[in-house]
Every structure is written in structure tokens, then in C-alpha cells.
Short mmCIF file of C-alpha atoms and ligand atoms in Angstrom, two decimals:
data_model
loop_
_atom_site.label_atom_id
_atom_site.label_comp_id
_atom_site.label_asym_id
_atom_site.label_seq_id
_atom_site.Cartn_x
_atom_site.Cartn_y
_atom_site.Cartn_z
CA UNK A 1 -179.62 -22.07 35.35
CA UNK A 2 -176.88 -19.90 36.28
CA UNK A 3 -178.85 -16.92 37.72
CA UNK A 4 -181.42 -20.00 39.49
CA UNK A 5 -177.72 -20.76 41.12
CA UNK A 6 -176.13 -17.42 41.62
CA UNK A 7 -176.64 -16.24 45.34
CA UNK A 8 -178.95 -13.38 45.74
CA UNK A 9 -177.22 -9.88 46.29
CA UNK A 10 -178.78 -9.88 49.53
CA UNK A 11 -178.29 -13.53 50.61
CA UNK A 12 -177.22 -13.42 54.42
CA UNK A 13 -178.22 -10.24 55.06
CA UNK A 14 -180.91 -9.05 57.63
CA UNK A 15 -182.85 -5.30 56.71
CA UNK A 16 -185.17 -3.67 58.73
CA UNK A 17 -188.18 -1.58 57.18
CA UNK A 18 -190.62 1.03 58.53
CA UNK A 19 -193.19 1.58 56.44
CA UNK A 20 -196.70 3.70 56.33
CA UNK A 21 -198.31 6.14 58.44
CA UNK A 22 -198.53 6.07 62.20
CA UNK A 23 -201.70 7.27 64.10
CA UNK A 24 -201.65 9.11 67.38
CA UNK A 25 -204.66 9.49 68.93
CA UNK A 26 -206.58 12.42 70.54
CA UNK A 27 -209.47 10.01 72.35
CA UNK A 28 -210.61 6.84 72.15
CA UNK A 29 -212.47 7.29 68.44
CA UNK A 30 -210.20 9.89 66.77
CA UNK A 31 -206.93 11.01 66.24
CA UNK A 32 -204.24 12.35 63.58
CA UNK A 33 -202.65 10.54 60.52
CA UNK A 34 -200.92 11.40 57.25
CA UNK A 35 -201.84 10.16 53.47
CA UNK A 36 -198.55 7.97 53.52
CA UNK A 37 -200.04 4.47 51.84
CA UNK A 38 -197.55 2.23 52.77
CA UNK A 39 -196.91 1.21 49.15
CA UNK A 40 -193.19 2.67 48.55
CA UNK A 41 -192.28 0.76 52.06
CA UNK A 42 -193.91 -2.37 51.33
CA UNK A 43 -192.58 -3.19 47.55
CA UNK A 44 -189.01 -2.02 49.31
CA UNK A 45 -189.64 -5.08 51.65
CA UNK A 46 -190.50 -6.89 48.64
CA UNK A 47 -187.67 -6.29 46.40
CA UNK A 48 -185.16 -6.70 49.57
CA UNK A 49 -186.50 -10.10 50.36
CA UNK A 50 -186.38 -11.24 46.75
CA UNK A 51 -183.08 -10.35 46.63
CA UNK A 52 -182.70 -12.94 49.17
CA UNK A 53 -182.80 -11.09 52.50
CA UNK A 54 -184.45 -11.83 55.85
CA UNK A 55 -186.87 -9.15 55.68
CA UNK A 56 -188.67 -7.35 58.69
CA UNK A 57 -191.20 -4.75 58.27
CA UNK A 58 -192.74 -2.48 61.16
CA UNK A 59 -195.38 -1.28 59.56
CA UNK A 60 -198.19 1.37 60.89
CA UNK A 61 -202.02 0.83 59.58
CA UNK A 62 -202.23 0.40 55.94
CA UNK A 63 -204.42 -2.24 55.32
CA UNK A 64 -202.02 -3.93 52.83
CA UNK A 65 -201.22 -7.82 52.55
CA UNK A 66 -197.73 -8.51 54.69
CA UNK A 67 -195.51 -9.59 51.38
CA UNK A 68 -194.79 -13.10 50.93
CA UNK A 69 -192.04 -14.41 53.41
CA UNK A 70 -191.41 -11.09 55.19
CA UNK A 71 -192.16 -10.66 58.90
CA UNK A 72 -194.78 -8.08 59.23
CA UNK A 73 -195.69 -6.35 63.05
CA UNK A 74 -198.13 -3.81 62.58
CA UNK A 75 -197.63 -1.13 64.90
CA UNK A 76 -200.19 2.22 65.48
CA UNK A 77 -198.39 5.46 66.92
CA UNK A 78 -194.89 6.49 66.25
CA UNK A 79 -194.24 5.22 69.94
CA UNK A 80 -194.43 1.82 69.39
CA UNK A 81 -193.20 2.17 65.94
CA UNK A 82 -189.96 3.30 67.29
CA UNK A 83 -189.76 0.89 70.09
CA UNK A 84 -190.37 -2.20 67.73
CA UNK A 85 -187.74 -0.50 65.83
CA UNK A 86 -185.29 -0.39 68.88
CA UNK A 87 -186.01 -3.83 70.13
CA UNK A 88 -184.76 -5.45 66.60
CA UNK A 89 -182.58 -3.46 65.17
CA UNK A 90 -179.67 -5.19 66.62
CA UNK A 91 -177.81 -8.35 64.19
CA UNK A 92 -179.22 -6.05 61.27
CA UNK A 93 -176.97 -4.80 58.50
CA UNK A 94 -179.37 -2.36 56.66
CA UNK A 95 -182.24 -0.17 58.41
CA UNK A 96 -184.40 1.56 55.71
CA UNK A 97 -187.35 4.20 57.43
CA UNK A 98 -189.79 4.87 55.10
CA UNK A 99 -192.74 5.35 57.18
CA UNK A 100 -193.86 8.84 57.39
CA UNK A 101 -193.63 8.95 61.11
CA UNK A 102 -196.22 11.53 62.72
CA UNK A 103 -193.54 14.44 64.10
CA UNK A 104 -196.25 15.23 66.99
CA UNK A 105 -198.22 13.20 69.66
CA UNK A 106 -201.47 14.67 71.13
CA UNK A 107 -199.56 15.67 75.01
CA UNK A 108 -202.73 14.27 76.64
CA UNK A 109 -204.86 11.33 75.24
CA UNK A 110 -208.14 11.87 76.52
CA UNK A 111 -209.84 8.26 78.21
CA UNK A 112 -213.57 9.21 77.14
CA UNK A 113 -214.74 10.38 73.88
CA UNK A 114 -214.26 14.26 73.75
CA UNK A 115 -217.88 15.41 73.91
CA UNK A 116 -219.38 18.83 71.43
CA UNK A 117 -220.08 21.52 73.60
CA UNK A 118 -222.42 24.46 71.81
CA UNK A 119 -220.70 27.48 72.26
CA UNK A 120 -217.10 28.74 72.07
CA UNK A 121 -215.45 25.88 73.67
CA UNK A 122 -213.72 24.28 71.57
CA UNK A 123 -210.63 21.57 72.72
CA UNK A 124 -207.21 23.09 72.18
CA UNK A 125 -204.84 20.18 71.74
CA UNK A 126 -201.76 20.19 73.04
CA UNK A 127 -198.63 18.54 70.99
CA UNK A 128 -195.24 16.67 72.05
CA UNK A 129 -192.63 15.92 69.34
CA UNK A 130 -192.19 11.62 69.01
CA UNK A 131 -188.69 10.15 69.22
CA UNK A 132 -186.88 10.47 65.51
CA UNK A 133 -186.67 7.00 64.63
CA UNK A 134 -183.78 7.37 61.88
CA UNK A 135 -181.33 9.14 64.12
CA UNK A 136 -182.26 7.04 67.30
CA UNK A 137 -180.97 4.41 64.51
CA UNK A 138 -178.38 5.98 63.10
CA UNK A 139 -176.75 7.02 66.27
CA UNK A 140 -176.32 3.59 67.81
CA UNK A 141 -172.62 2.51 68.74
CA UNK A 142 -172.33 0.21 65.35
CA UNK A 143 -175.51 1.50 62.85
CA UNK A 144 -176.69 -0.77 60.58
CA UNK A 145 -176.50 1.28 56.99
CA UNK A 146 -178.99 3.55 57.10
CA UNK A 147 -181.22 4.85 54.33
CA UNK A 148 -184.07 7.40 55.21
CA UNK A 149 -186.83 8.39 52.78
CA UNK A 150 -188.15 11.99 52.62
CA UNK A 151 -190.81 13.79 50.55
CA UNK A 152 -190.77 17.10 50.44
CA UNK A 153 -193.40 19.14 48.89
CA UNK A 154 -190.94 21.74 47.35
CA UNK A 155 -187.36 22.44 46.88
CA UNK A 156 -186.63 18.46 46.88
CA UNK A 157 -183.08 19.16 46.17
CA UNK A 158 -182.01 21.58 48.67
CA UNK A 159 -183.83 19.97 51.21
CA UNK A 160 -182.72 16.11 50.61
CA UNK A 161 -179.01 16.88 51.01
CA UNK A 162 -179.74 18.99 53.86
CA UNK A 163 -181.51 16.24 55.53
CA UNK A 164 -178.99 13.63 54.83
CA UNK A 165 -176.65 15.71 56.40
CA UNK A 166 -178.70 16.35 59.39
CA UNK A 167 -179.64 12.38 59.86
CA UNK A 168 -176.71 11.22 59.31
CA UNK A 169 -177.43 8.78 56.91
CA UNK A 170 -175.09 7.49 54.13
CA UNK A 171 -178.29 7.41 51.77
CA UNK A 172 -181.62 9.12 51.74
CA UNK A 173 -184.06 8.86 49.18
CA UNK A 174 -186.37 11.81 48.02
CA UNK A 175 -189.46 11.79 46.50
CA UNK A 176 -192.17 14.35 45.78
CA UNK A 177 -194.91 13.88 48.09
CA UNK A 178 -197.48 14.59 48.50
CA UNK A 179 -198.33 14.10 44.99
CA UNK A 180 -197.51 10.33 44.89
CA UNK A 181 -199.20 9.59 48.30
CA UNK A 182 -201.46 6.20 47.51
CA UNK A 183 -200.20 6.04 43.80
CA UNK A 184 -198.76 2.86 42.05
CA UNK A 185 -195.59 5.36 40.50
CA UNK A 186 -193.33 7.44 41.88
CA UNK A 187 -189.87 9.28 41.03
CA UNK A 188 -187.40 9.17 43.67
CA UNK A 189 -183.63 10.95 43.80
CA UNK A 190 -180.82 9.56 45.66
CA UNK A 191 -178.59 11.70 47.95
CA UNK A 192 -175.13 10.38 48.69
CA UNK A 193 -172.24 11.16 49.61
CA UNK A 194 -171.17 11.31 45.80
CA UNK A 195 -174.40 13.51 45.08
CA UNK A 196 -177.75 12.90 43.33
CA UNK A 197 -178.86 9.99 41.34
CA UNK A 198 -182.32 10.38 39.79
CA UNK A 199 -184.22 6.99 38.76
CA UNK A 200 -187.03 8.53 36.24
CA UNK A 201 -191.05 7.73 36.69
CA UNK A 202 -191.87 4.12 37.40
CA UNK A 203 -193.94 1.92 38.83
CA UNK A 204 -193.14 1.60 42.71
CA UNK A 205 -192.47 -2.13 42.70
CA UNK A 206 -189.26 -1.57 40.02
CA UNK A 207 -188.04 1.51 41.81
CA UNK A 208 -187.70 -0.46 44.69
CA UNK A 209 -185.74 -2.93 43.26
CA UNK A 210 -183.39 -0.58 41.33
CA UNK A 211 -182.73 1.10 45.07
CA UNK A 212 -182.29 -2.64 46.67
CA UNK A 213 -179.67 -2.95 43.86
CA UNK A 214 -178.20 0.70 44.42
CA UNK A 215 -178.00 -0.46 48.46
CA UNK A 216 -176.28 -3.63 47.85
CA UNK A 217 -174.28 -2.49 45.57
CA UNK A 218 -173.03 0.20 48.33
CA UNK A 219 -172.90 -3.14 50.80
CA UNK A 220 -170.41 -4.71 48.76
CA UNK A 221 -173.47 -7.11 47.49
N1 LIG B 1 -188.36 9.68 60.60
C1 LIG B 1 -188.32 8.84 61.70
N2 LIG B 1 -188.90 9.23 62.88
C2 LIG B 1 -189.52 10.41 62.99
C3 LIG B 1 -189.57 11.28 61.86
C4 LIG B 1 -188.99 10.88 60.67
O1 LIG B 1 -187.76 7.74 61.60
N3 LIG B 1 -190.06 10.76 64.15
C5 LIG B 1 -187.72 9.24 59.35
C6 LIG B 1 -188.66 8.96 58.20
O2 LIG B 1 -189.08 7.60 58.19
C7 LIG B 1 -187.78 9.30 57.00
C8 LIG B 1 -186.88 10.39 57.51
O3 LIG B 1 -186.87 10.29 58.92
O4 LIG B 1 -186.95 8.22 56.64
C9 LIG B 1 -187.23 11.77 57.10
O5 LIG B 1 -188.51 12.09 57.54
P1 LIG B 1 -189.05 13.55 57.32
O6 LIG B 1 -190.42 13.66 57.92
O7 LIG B 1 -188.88 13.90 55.87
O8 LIG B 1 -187.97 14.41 58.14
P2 LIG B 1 -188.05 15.23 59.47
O9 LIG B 1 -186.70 15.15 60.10
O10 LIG B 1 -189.20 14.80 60.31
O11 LIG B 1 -188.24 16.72 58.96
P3 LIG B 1 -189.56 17.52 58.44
O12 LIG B 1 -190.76 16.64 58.62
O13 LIG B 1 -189.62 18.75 59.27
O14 LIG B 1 -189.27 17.82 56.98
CA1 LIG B 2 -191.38 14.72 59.59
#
């Protein structure tokens, strides 16, 4: 009875998620995406709204269920992404960007399918970087706290302090990618301020509660 009355650590408190891949197209059949699932982002807005927060999630194409009683707009290229981003992030007190947000765009969509030719010609496409999402956050007048995810394929030490630093994030989470792309476990490492927490090999659903707790914990939750 007393934990049914307790408020939840997150009562009150408005977080904003990004979560998945993003797609940028090349025509209007094709284009470029990552192996991100979506999973790590989505139990995140799980364990955040059952810890009692109003939850949203921008999420890019997944094809997973919106979880109960968060507010879920799906979202395609890192374009929109960031915009839908921008346009709510205000009145929020936590930002967490766990998408993995394609770097590049294609410069010039084509309108019509890009047709074979036989021969030598083949299309050279030409890349622009997409906005950064986490710093656009992070560098607003009055942030919410920000928490960024990243996987790194080697030297996840080095480079998750080094990227904290560079995003300017109190928190960022590493994991190992892209080895736990689509899986139901992961490992992550937390980068703060204080240095490196490690929570060991679980199933994503009770990492992402252990970091909800590590976050409110930092809110004064
Ligand atoms: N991120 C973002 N917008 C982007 C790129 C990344 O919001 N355009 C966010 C991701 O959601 C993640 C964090 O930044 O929280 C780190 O992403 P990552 O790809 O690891 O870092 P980059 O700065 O893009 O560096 P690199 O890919 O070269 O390692
Ligand atoms: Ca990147």
C-alpha cells in the first residue's frame, strides 16, 4: 500500500525521447537506413512513463507498438525528426536521443525512380550532413537535462567521454553496437561528470529502468 501511494520518481515531469532509425531517401522507392531497432528507445519511454512521467516519443520507422500511455509521432528522415524535436522540446525537463539519427541526407532526392542504365553509368550520390539533434537540444537558452546514447563499434570508452564532452551533455550512455542492434539485451556504460558506471548484461526493458532511476536520481527525483 505504501509504494501503490508513494509518488512516482518521475511524477510531474515531462521527457522527450527519440528513438530508432531515420530514413533518407535517394528516390521515390529507395533510400538509406541503419540497423537501429528502436527497442533500447522504446522500453526507455516505457520505464520513464511508468515511473510516472508524461512521456513523448519521436520515433523514426520501426514497426513497434507505441507503449501504453506514451505519445508516439512517427517521423521518417532525420529532418523531420529534428523538427518534431524542436517544436516540443520546450516545458520539458529531460530530453533523452536515442535514435541513431542518419549523419547524411542524399543532397538531391530524385522525383522519379532512378532508372538502370547498361554500361558504366552508374548514379554518384551526393551527401549533406542533417542537423545534430542533441546539440541543437542541448544548446538551447535553458536545456532540458540531456542524455545522448552512443554505440560505438570499438574503443567504447575513449570515445563515450569524448563525446559527452563534445555534446555537451551531463549524461551519455554507451553501448556496443552494432552487436546489440535488434536484440532483446544489451550492456550499456554511463559517462558523467563523476566518470563511468557500467550496468552488466540485461534484458533492455530493466536497463532502461535502472537508467530512468540513475536520471531521476540526478533530477533530484
Ligand atoms: N544525434 C542526434 N542527431 C544527429 C546525430 C546524432 O541527435 N544528427 C544523437 C544521437 O541520438 C545520440 C548522440 O547524438 O544520442 C550520439 O550519436 P552518434 O551517432 O554516436 O554521434 P555523432 O556525433 O553523430 O558521431 P559519430 O557518428 O561520428 O560517432
Ligand atoms: Ca552519428
Amino acid at each position: 500500500i505504501v509504494t501503490a501511494l508513494a509518488p512516482k520518481r518521475l511524477s510531474g515531469r515531462k521527457v522527450l525521447i527519440t528513438a530508432g532509425p531515420t530514413f533518407e531517401p535517394i528516390d521515390p522507392v529507395r533510400g538509406i537506413t541503419n540497423l537501429s531497432s528502436g527497442k533500447m528507445g522504446y522500453a526507455i519511454a516505457r520505464a520513464a512513463r511508468e515511473a510516472g512521467a508524461e512521456v513523448t516519443l519521436i520515433s523514426g520507422p520501426t514497426g513497434l507498438a507505441a507503449p501504453h500511455g506514451v505519445n508516439r509521432i512517427k517521423v521518417v528522415t532525420a529532418q523531420q525528426m529534428h523538427d518534431a524535436v524542436m517544436a516540443r522540446v520546450a516545458g520539458h525537463q529531460v530530453f533523452i536521443g536515442v535514435a541513431a539519427v542518419a549523419d547524411w541526407r542524399v543532397a538531391e532526392v530524385s522525383a522519379q525512380k532512378i532508372k538502370k542504365k547498361d554500361g558504366h553509368d552508374v548514379p554518384q550520390l551526393k551527401f549533406e550532413q542533417n542537423p545534430d539533434i542533441l546539440a541543437a537540444v542541448a544548446a538551447l537558452p535553458s536545456p532540458p537535462y540531456c542524455v545522448g546514447f552512443a554505440a560505438e563499434s570499438e574503443e567504447l570508452l575513449r570515445h563515450g567521454e569524448e563525446k559527452r564532452r563534445r555534446k555537451r551533455t551531463p549524461l551519455l550512455v554507451g553501448n556496443i553496437g552494432p552487436q546489440t542492434f535488434g536484440l532483446d539485451d544489451n550492456e550499456l556504460i554511463l559517462f558523467d561528470e563523476q566518470g563511468q558506471t557500467h550496468f552488466p548484461r540485461a534484458d533492455k526493458q530493466s536497463l532502461a529502468r535502472s537508467l530512468i532511476d540513475e536520471i531521476a536520481r540526478r533530477l533530484g527525483g
